[in-house]
mmCIF file of C-alpha atoms in Angstrom:
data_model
loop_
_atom_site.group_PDB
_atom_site.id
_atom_site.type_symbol
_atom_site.label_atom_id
_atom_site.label_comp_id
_atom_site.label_asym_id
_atom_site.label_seq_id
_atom_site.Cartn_x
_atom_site.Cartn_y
_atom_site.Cartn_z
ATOM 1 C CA UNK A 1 137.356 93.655 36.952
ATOM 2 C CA UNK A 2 135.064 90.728 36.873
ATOM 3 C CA UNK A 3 136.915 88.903 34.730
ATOM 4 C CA UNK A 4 140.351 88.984 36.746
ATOM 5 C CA UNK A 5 137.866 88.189 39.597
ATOM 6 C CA UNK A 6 137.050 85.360 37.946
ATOM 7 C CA UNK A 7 140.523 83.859 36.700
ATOM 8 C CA UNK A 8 141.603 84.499 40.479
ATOM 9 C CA UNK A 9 138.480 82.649 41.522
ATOM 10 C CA UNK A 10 139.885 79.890 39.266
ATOM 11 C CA UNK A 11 143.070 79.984 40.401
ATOM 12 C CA UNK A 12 141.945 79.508 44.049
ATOM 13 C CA UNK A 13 139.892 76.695 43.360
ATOM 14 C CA UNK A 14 142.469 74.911 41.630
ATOM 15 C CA UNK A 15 145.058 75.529 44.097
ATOM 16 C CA UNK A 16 143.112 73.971 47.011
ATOM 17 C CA UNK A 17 142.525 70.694 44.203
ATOM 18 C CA UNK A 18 146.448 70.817 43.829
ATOM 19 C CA UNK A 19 147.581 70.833 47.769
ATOM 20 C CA UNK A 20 145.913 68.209 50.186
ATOM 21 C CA UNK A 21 146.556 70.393 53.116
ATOM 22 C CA UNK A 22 144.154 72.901 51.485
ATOM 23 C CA UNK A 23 140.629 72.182 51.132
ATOM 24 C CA UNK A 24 137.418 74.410 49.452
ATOM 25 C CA UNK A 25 134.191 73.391 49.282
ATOM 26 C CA UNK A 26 132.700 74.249 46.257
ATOM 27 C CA UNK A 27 133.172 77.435 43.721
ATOM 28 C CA UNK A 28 131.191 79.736 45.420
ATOM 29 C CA UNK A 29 133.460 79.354 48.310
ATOM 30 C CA UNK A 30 136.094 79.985 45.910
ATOM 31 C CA UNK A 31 134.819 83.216 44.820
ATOM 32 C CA UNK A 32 134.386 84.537 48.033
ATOM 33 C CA UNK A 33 137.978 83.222 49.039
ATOM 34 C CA UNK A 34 139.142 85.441 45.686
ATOM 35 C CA UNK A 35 137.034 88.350 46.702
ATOM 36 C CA UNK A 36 138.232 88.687 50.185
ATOM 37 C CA UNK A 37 141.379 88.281 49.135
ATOM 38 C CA UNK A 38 141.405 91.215 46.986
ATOM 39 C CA UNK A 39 139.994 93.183 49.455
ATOM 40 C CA UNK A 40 142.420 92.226 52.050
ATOM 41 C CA UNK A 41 145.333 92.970 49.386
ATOM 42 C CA UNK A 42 144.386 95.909 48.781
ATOM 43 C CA UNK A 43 143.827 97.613 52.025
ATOM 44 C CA UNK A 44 145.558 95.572 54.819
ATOM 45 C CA UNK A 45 148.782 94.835 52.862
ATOM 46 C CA UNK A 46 150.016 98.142 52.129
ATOM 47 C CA UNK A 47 150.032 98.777 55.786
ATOM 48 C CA UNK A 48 151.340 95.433 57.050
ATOM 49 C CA UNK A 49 154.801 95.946 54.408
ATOM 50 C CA UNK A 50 155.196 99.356 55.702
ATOM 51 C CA UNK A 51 155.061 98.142 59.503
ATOM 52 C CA UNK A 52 157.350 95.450 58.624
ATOM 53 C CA UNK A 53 159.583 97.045 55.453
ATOM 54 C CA UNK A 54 162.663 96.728 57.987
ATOM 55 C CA UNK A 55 162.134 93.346 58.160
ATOM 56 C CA UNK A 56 161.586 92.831 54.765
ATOM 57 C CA UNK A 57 164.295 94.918 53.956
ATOM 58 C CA UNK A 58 166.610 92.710 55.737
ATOM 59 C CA UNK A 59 165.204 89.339 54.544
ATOM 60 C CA UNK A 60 165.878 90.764 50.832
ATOM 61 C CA UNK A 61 161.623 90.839 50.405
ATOM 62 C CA UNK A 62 161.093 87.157 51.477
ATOM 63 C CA UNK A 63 159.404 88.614 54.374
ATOM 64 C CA UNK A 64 156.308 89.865 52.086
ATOM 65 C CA UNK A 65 155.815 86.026 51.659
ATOM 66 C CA UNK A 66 155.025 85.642 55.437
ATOM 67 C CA UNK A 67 152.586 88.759 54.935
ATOM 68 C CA UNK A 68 150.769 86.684 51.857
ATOM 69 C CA UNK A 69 150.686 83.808 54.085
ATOM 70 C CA UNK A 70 149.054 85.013 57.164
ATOM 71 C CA UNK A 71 147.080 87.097 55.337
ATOM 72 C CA UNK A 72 145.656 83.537 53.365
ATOM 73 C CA UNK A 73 145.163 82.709 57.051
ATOM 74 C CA UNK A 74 142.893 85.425 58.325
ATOM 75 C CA UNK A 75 141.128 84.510 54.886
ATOM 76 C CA UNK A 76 141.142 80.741 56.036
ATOM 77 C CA UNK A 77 139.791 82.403 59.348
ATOM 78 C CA UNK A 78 137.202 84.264 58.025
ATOM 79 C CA UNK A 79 135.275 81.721 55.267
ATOM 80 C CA UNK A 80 133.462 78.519 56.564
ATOM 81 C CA UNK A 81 134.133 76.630 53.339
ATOM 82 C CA UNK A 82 137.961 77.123 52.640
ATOM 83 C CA UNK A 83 140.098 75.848 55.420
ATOM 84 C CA UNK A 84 143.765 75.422 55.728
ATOM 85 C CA UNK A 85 145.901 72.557 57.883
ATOM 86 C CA UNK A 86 149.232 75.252 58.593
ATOM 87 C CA UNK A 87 151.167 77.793 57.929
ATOM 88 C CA UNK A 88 153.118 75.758 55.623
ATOM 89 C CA UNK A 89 150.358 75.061 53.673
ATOM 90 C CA UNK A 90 149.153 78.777 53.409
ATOM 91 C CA UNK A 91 152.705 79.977 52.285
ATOM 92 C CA UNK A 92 152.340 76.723 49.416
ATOM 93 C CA UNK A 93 149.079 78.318 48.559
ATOM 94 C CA UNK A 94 150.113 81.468 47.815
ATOM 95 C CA UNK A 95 152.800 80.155 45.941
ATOM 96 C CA UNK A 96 151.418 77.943 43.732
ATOM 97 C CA UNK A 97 147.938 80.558 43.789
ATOM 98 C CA UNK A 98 150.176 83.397 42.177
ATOM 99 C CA UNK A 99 152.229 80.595 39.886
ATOM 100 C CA UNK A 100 148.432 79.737 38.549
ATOM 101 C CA UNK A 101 147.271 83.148 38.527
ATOM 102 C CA UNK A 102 150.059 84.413 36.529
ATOM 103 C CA UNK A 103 149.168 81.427 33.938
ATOM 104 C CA UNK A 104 145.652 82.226 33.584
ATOM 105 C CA UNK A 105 146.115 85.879 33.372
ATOM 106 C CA UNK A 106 149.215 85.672 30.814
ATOM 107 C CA UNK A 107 146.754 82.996 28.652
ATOM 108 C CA UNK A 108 143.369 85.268 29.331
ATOM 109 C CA UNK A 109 144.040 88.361 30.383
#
């Protein structure tokens, strides 16, 4: 558990190096970003793609992306040292975030 906490910790921090609209300001911050983003994955989520499944349904699942996005937001909302410039730039974070993620974890995990 601490190590996936860590390779998402990574994978935050070099997001936000990656996109100019994103911006963290150190690696602590970037744990706490990967923290609270587990947390809020694992027990906001699963209610917000219930609520909106018909949605989703009819969107073929891109609508899960929105989710991830404004979800990155309340994150964005909630710790002083990671801040985001838009939407746009939360959906690219979460993007690129699970593109990285899925690198690290496939090389370390």
């Amino acid at each position: 558990m601490i190590w996936a906490w860590l390779l998402n910790s990574i994978s935050v921090y070099a997001t936000a190096s990656l996109l100019k609209g994103v911006e963290i300001k150190n690696f602590w911050s970037a744990l706490f970003v990967a923290a609270l983003l587990a947390l809020i994955n694992t027990f906001i989520k699963p209610i917000l793609v219930i609520l909106s499944l018909p949605i989703t349904i009819l969107t073929f699942g891109l609508f899960v992306w929105v989710i991830n996005a404004l979800l990155i937001m309340l994150v964005d909302a909630m710790v002083e040292g990671f801040k985001l410039k838009s939407f746009g730039w939360a959906l690219g974070f979460g993007l690129v975030m699970s593109v990285i993620s899925w690198v690290l974890f496939s090389l370390f995990g």
